[in-house]
Short mmCIF file of C-alpha atoms and ligand atoms in Angstrom, two decimals:
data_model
loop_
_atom_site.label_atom_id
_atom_site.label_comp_id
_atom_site.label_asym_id
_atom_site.label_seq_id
_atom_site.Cartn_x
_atom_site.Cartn_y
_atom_site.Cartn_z
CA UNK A 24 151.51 111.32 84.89
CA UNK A 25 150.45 113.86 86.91
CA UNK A 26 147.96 116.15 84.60
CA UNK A 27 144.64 117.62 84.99
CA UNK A 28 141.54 115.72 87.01
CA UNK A 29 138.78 115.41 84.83
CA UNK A 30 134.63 115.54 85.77
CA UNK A 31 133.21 112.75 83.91
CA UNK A 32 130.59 114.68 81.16
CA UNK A 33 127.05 113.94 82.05
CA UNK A 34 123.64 113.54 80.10
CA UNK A 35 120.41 115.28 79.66
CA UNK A 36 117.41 112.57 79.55
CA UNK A 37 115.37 111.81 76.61
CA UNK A 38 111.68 110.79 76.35
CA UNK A 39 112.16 107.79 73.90
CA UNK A 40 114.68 105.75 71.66
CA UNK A 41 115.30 107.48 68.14
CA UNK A 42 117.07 107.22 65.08
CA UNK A 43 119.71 109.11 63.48
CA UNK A 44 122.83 109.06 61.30
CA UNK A 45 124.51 111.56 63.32
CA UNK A 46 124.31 110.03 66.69
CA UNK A 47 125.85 106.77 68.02
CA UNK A 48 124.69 104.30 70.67
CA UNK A 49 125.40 102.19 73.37
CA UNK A 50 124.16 99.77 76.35
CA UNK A 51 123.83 102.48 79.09
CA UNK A 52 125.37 100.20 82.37
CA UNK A 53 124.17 100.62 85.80
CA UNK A 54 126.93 100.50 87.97
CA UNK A 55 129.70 103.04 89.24
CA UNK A 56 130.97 105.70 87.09
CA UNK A 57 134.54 106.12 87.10
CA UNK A 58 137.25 108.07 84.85
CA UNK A 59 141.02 105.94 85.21
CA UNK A 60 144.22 107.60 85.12
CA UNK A 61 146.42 104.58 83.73
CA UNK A 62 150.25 105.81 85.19
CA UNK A 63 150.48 105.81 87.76
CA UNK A 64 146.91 103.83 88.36
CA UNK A 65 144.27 106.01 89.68
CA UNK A 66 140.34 105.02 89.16
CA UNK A 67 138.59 108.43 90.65
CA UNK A 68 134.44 108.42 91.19
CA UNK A 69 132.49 111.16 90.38
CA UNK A 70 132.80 112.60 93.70
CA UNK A 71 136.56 112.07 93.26
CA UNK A 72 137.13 109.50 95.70
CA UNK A 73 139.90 106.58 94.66
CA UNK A 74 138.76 103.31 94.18
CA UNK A 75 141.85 101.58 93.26
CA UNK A 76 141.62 99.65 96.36
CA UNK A 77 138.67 98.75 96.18
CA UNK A 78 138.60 96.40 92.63
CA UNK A 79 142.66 94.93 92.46
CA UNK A 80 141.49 93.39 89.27
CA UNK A 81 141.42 96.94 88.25
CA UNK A 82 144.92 96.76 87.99
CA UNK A 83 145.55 95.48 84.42
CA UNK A 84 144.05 99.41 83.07
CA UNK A 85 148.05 100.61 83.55
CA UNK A 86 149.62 97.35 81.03
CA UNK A 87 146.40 97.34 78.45
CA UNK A 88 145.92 101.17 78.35
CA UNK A 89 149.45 102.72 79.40
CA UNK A 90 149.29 106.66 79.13
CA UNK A 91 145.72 106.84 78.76
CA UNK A 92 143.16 108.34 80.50
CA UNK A 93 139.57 106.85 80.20
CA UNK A 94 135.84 107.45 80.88
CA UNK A 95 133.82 104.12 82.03
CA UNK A 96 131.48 102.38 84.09
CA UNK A 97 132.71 99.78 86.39
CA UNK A 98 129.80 97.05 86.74
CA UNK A 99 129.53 93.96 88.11
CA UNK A 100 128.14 91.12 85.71
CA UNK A 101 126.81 88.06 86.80
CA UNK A 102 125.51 85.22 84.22
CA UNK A 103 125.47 87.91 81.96
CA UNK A 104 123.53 90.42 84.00
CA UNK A 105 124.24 93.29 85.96
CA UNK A 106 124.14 92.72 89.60
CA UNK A 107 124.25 96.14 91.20
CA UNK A 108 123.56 94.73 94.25
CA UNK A 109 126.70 92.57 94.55
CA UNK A 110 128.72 95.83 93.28
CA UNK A 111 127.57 97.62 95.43
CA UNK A 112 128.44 95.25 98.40
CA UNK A 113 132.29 95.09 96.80
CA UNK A 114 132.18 99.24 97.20
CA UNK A 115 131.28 98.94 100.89
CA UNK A 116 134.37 96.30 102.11
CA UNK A 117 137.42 97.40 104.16
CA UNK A 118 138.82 95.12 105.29
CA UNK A 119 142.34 94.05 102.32
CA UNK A 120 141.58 90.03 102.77
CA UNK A 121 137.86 90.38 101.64
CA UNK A 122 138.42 92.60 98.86
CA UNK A 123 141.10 90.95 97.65
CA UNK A 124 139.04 87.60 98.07
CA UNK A 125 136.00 89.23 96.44
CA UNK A 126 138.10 90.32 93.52
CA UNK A 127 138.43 86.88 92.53
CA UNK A 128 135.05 85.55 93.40
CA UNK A 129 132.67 88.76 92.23
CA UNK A 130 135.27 91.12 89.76
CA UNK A 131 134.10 93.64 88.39
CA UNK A 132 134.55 94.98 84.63
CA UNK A 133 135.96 98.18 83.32
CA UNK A 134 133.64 99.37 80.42
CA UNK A 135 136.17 101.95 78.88
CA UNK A 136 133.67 104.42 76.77
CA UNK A 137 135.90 107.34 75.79
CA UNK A 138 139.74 108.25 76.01
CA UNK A 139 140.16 111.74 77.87
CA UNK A 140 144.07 111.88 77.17
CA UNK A 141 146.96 109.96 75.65
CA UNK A 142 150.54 110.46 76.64
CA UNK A 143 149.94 113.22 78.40
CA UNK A 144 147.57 114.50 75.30
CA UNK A 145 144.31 115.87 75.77
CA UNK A 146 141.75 114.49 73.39
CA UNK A 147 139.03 115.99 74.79
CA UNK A 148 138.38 118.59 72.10
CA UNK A 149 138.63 115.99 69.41
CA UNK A 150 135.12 114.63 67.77
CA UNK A 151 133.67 111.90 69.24
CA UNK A 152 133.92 109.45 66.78
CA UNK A 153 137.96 110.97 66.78
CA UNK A 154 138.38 109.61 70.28
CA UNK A 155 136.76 106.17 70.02
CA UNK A 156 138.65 105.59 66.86
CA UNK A 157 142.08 106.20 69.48
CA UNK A 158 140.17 104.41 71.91
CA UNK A 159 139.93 101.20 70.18
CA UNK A 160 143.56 101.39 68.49
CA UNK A 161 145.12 102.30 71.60
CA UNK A 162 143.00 100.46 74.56
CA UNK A 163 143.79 96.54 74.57
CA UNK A 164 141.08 94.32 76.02
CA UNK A 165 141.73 92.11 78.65
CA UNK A 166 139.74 90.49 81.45
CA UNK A 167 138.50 92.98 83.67
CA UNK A 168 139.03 95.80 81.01
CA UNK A 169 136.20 95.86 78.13
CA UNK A 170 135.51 99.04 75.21
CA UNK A 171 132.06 99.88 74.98
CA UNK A 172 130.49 98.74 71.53
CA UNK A 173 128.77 101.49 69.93
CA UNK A 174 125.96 101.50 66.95
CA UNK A 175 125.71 104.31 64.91
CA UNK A 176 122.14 105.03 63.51
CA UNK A 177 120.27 102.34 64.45
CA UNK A 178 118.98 103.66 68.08
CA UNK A 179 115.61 102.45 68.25
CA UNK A 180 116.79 98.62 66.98
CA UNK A 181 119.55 98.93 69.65
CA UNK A 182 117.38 100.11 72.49
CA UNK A 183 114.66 97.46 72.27
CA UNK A 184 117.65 95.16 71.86
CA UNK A 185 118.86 96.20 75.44
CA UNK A 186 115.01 96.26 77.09
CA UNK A 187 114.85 92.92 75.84
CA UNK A 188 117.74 92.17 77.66
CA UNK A 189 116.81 93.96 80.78
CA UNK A 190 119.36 96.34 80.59
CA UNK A 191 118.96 99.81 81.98
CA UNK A 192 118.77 101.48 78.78
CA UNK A 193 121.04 103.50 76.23
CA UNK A 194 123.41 105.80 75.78
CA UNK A 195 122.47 108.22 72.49
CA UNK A 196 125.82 110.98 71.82
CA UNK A 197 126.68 112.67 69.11
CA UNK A 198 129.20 112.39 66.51
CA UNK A 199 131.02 115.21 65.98
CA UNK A 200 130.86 116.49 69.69
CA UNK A 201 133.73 117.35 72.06
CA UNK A 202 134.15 115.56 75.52
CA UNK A 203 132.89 118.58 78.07
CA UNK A 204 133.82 117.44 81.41
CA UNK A 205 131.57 117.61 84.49
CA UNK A 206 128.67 119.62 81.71
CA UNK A 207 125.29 117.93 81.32
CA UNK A 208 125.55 118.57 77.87
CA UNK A 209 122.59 117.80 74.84
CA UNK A 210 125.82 115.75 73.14
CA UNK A 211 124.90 112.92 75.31
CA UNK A 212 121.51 111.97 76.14
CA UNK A 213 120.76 108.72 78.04
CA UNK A 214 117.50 107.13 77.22
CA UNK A 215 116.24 104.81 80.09
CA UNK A 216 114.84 101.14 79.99
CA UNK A 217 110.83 101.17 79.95
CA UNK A 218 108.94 99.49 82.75
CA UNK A 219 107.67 96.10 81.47
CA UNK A 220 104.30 94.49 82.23
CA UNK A 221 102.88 91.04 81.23
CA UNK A 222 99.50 91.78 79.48
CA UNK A 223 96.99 89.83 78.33
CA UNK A 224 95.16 90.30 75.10
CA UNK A 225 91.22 91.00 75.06
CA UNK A 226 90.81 92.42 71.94
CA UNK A 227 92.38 94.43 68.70
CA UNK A 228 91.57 96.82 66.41
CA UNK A 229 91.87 96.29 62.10
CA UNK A 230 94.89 97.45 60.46
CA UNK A 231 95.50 99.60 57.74
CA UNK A 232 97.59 99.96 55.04
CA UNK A 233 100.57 97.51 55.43
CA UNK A 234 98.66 96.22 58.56
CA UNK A 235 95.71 95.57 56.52
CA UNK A 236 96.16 92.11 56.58
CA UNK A 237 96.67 91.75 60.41
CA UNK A 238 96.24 94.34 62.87
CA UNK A 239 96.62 97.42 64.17
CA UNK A 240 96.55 97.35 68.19
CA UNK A 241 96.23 95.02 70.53
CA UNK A 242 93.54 95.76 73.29
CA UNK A 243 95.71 95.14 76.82
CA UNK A 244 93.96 94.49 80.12
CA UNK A 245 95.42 92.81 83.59
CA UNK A 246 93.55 90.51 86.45
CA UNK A 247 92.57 92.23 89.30
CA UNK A 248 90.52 89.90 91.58
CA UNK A 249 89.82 88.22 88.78
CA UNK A 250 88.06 90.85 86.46
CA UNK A 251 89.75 92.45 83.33
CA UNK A 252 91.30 95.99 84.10
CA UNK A 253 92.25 97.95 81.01
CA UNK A 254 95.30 99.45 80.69
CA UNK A 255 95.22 100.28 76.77
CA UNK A 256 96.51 99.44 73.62
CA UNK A 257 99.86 98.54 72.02
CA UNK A 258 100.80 99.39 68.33
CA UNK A 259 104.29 99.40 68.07
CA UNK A 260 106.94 97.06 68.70
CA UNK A 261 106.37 94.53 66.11
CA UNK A 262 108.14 93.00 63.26
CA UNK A 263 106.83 91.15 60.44
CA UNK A 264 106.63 87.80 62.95
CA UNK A 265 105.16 89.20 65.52
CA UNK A 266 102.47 90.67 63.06
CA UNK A 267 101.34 87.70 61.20
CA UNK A 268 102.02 84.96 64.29
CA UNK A 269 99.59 86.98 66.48
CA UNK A 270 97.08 87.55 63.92
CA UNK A 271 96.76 83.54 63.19
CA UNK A 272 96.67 82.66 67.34
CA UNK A 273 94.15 85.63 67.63
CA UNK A 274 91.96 83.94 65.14
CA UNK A 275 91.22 81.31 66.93
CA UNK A 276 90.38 83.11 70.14
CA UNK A 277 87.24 85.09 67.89
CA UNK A 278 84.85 86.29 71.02
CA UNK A 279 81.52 87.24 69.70
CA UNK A 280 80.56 89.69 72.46
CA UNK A 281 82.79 92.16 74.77
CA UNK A 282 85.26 90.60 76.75
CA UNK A 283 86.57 93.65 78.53
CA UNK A 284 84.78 96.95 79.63
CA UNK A 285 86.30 100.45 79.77
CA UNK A 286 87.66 100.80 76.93
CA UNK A 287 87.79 103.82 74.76
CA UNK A 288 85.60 104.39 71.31
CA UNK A 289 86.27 103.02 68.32
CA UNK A 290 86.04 99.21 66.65
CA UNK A 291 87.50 96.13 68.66
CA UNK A 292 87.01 92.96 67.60
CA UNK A 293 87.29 90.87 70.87
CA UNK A 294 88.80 87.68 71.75
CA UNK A 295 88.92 85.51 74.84
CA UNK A 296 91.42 86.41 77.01
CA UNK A 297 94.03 83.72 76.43
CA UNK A 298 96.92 85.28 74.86
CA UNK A 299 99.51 86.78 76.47
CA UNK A 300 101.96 89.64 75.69
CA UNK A 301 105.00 91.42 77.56
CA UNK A 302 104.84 95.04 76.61
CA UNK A 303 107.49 97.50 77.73
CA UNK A 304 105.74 101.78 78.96
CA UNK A 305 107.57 104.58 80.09
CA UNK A 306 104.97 105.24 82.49
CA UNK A 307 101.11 104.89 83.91
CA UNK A 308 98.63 107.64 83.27
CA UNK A 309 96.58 108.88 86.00
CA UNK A 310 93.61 107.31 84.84
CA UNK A 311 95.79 103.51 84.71
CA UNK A 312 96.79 103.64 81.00
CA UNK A 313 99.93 102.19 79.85
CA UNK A 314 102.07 105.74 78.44
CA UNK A 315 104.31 104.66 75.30
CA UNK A 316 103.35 101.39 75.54
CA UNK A 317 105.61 98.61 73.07
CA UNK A 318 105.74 95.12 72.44
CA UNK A 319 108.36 93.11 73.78
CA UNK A 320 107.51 89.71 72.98
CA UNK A 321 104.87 86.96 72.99
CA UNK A 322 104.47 84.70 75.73
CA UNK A 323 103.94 81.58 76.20
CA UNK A 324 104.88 80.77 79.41
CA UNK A 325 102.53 82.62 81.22
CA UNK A 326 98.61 81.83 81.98
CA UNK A 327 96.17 85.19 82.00
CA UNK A 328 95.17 84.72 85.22
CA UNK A 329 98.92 85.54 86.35
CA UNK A 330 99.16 88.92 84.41
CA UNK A 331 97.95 90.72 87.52
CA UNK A 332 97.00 94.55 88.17
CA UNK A 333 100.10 95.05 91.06
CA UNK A 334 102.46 94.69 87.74
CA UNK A 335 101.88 98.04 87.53
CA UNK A 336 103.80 98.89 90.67
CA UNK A 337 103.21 100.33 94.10
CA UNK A 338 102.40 103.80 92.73
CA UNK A 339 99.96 102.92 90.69
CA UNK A 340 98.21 100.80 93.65
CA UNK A 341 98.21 104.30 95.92
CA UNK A 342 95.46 106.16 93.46
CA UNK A 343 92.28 105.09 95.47
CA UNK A 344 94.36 105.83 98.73
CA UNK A 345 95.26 109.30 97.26
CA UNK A 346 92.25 110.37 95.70
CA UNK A 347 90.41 109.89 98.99
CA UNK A 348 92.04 112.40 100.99
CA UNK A 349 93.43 116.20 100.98
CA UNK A 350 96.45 116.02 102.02
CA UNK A 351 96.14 119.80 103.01
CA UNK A 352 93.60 118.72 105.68
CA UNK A 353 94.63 115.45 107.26
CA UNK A 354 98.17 114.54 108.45
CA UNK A 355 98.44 111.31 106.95
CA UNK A 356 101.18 110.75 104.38
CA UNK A 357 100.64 111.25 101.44
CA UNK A 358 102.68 108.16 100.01
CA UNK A 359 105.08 110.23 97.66
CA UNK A 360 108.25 109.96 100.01
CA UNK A 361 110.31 106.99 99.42
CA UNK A 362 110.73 104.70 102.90
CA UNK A 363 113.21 102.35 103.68
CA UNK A 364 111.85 99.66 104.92
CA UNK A 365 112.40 95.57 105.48
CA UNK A 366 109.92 94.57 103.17
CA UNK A 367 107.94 92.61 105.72
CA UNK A 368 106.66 94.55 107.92
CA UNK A 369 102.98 95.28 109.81
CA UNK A 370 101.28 97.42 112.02
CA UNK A 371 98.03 97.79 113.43
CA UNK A 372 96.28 100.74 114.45
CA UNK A 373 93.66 101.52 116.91
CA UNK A 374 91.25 103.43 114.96
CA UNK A 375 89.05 105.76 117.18
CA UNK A 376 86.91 106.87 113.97
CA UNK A 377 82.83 106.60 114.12
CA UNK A 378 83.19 102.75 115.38
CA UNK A 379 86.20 101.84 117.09
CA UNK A 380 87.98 99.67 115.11
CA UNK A 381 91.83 98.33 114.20
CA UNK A 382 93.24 98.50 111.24
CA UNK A 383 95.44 95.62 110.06
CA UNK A 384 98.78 96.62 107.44
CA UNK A 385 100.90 94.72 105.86
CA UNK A 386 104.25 95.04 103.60
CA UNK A 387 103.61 93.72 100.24
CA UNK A 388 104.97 94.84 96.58
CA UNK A 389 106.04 98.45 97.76
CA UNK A 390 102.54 99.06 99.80
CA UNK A 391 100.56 97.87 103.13
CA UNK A 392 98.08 95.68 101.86
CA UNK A 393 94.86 96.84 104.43
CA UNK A 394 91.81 95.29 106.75
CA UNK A 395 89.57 97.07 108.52
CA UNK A 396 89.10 94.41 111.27
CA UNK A 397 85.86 95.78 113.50
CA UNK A 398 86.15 93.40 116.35
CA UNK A 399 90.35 93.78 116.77
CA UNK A 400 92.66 90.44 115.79
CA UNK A 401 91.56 87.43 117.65
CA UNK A 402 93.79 86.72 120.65
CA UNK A 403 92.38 83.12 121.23
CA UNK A 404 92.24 80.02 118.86
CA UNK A 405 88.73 79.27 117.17
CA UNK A 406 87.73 82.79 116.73
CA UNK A 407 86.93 83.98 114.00
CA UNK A 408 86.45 87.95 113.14
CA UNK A 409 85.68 89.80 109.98
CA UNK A 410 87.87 91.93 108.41
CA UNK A 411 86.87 94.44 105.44
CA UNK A 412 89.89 94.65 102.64
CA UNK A 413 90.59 98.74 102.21
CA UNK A 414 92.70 100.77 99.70
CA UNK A 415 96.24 99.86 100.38
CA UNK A 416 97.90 102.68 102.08
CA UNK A 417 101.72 104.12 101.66
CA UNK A 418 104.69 102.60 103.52
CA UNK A 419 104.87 105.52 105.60
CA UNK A 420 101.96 104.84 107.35
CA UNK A 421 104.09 101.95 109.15
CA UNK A 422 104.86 104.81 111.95
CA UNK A 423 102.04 107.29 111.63
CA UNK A 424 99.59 108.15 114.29
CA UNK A 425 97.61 111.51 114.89
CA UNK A 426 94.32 113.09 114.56
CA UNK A 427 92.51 113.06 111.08
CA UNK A 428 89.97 116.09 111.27
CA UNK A 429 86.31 115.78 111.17
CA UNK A 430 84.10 115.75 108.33
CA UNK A 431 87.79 114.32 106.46
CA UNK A 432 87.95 110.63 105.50
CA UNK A 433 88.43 107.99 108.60
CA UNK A 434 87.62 111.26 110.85
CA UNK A 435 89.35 110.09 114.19
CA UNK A 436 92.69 109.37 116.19
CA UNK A 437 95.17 106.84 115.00
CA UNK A 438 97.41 104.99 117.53
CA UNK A 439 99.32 102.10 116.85
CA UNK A 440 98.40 99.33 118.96
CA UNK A 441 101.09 97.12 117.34
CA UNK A 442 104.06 96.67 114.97
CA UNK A 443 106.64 94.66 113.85
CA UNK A 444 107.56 92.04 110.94
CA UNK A 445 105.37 88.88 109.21
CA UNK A 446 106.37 85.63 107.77
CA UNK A 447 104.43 84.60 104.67
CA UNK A 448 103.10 81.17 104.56
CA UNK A 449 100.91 81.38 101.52
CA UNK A 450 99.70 84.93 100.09
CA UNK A 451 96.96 83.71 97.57
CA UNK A 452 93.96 85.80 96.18
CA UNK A 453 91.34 83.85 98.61
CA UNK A 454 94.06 83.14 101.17
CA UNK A 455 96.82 84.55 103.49
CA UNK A 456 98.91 82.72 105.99
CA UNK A 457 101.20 84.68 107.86
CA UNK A 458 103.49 84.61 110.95
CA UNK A 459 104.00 87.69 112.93
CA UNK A 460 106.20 88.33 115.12
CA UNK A 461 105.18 91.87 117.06
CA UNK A 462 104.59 92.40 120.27
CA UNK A 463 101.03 91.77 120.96
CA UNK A 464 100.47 90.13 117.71
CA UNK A 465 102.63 86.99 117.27
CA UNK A 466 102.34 83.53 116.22
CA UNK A 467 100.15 82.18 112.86
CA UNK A 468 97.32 83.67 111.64
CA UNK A 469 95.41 82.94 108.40
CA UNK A 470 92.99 85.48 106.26
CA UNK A 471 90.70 83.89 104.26
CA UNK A 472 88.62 85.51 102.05
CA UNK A 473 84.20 85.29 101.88
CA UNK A 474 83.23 83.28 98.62
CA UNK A 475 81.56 85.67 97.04
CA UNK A 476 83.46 87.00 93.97
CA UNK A 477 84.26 90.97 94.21
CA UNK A 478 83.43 91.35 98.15
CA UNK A 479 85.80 92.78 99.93
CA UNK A 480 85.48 90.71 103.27
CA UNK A 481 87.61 88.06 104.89
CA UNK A 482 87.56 86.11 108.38
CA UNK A 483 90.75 86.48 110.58
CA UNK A 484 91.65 84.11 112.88
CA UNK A 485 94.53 82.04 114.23
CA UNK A 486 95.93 79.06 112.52
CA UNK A 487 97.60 76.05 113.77
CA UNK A 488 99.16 75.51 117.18
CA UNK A 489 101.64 78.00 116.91
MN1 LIG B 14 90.48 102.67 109.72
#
């Protein structure tokens, strides 16, 4: 079978799950998209490179699907999971006795998702719901070679079915369509997972109507440094359980006063913050609220204290650092390029602002966790120096140095006295005990922070005989 190459058909994005007869749906898999050519056995990517060496286990496409030409995703699944990672890896061998090794210890799966051709057929212009009918009469299953299920309908069900299971979200196409190759085409529109965030549970407001009798939103907040933060309210998500078993554990949690400040207007009747919820967001407002925020699920297995501000991911952590400075005035990053980086590093920079001082940085959660540190790191055991917790600044500040203008924030030069990687001992919220290994800085060194809730000081000095 020599016929025509085909561009996989791509899809637009949409904003949230929906609903509708006319569409079907189905797990959208993270992993490498591939269209096969059963006879003879070609598996092209979408920049048309062969991968038939690459995944031998591949080779049972030309016996369960002879003739055929498919669409699919080949993943990589792992106690039930998707493991990207490990796929990944597999694409990268060479040499024949690992990959051939690795397709019996890590094989991949074949999720066949449409049918492009059949003895030497096109089916391309047939309807979609055409093609999957010849997909699933004609395509056997096997072990490495899997048909997509589809759901027709049901899209909303279905997609908090896959965030649940931590899938990357789900395909939405429409019956009735043709299969347009290479076209990003409104047929197909992939809907991705939410973000999800453990939340804890400070207050609600009364339902209405069919919620009369329980709720209507749960008031979220996070820790950060142990105060309530809040992040908004959820109101969807819920079934008929979920309604009436958080309504009788909020009862008992009854707070007379406010247990949370910030909030917007309206009615909350507060509880102690005891109960905790997983709620799934598209994204975070500017001002730190959760955007299309919906209940996942109850937890148990989680204490308050846990559900912690950083949740909300490294961007979110960058807004003091950002609104601080005009990026058209200073040359310091502005923490909107991605940076590859080990996930452990420091630095430390001289700081020649109004008092000399250095600045300590280190890798944590997608951001350098910062200390103004007046007196410089001490070099000797049994000193002890203060250093003043400040906004946690973008990875790219690992390699900056220059000249921040006057009259702009931290006016001065910035030189990097040191870098290189840590070792974490213990990273609590009133202690850090680290190992670096830089140049100048190197050995054990513990921050620990003043007792005095809120303040932003700590002592720095070395620990152990190190
Ligand atoms: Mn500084």
């Amino acid at each position: 079978m020599t016929g025509p190459r085909y561009s996989p058909m791509l899809a637009r994005t949409a904003d949230a799950p929906f609903s509708s007869p006319d569409w079907i749906f189905e797990v959208k898999w993270d992993g490498i998209r591939a269209v096969a050519y059963a006879n003879p056995l070609s598996i092209l990517s979408r920049s048309g490179s062969e991968m038939v060496g690459q995944f031998p286990e591949l080779d049972e496409i030309r016996e369960l699907a002879p003739e055929c030409v498919l669409d699919g995703e080949i993943v990589l699944l792992r106690d039930g999971r998707n493991d990207i990672q490990a796929l990944m890896g597999r694409f990268q061998k060479s040499d024949p006795r690992q990959i051939e090794a690795d397709s019996r210890s890590l094989p991949v799966t074949y999720v066949a998702f449409d049918i492009l051709e059949r003895d030497g057929a096109p089916l391309i212009h047939l309807p979609l719901e055409e093609r999957r009918r010849i997909l699933e009469e004609y395509v056997k299953e096997g072990k490495y070679l899997v048909r997509s299920i589809a759901v027709q309908g049901e899209g909303e069900r279905y997609y908090a079915e896959v965030v649940k299971r931590g899938l990357e979200g789900v395909m939405a196409k429409r019956l009735g369509s043709p299969y347009e190759p290479g076209a990003r085409s409104g047929s197909w529109l992939k809907v991705k997972a939410l973000k999800s965030c453990d939340c804890v549970v400070f207050g609600y407001t009364r339902g209405e109507g069919v919620r009369a009798g329980t709720f209507g939103a749960l008031v979220l907040g996070l820790c950060d440094q142990g105060k309530g933060v809040y992040i908004g309210r959820v109101g969807t998500g819920f079934d008929q359980a979920d309604l009436e078993g958080i309504t009788s554990m909020l009862a008992g949690l009854k707070a007379g006063e406010p247990t949370l400040t910030g909030t917007e207007k309206g009615e909350i009747v507060w509880v102690h913050p005891r109960m905790v919820v997983e709620v799934a967001f598209h994204s975070v407002t500017k001002d730190g609220r959760l955007r299309m925020p919906r209940l996942v699920r109850i937890r148990t297995d989680k204490k308050p204290e846990d559900c912690t501000l950083d949740q909300l991911g490294a961007e979110q952590n960058l807004i003091p650092y950002q609104a601080r400075r005009d990026f058209t005035m200073t040359p310091e990053p502005s923490g909107k390029k991605a940076v590859e980086s080990r996930g452990n590093s420091f630095v430390v920079h001289e700081h020649r602002a109004r008092h000399l001082h250095y600045d300590l940085r280190m890798e944590r959660g997608g951001v350098l966790k910062s200390w103004a540190v007046p007196k410089g790191i001490p070099e000797a055991g049994g000193e002890k120096h203060l250093a003043v917790e400040t906004e946690d600044h973008p990875l790219e500040y690992l390699t900056f140095e220059g000249t921040i203008p006057e009259g702009e924030y931290g006016a001065g030069t910035e030189a990097i006295w040191d870098t290189g990687t840590y070792d974490t001992l213990e990273w609590g919220e009133g202690k850090i005990e680290v190992i670096f290994h830089g140049n100048r800085l190197s050995g054990r060194y513990a921050l620990v922070r003043f007792r005095r809730p809120g303040k932003k000081d700590w002592l720095i000095f070395r620990a152990g005989d190190s």
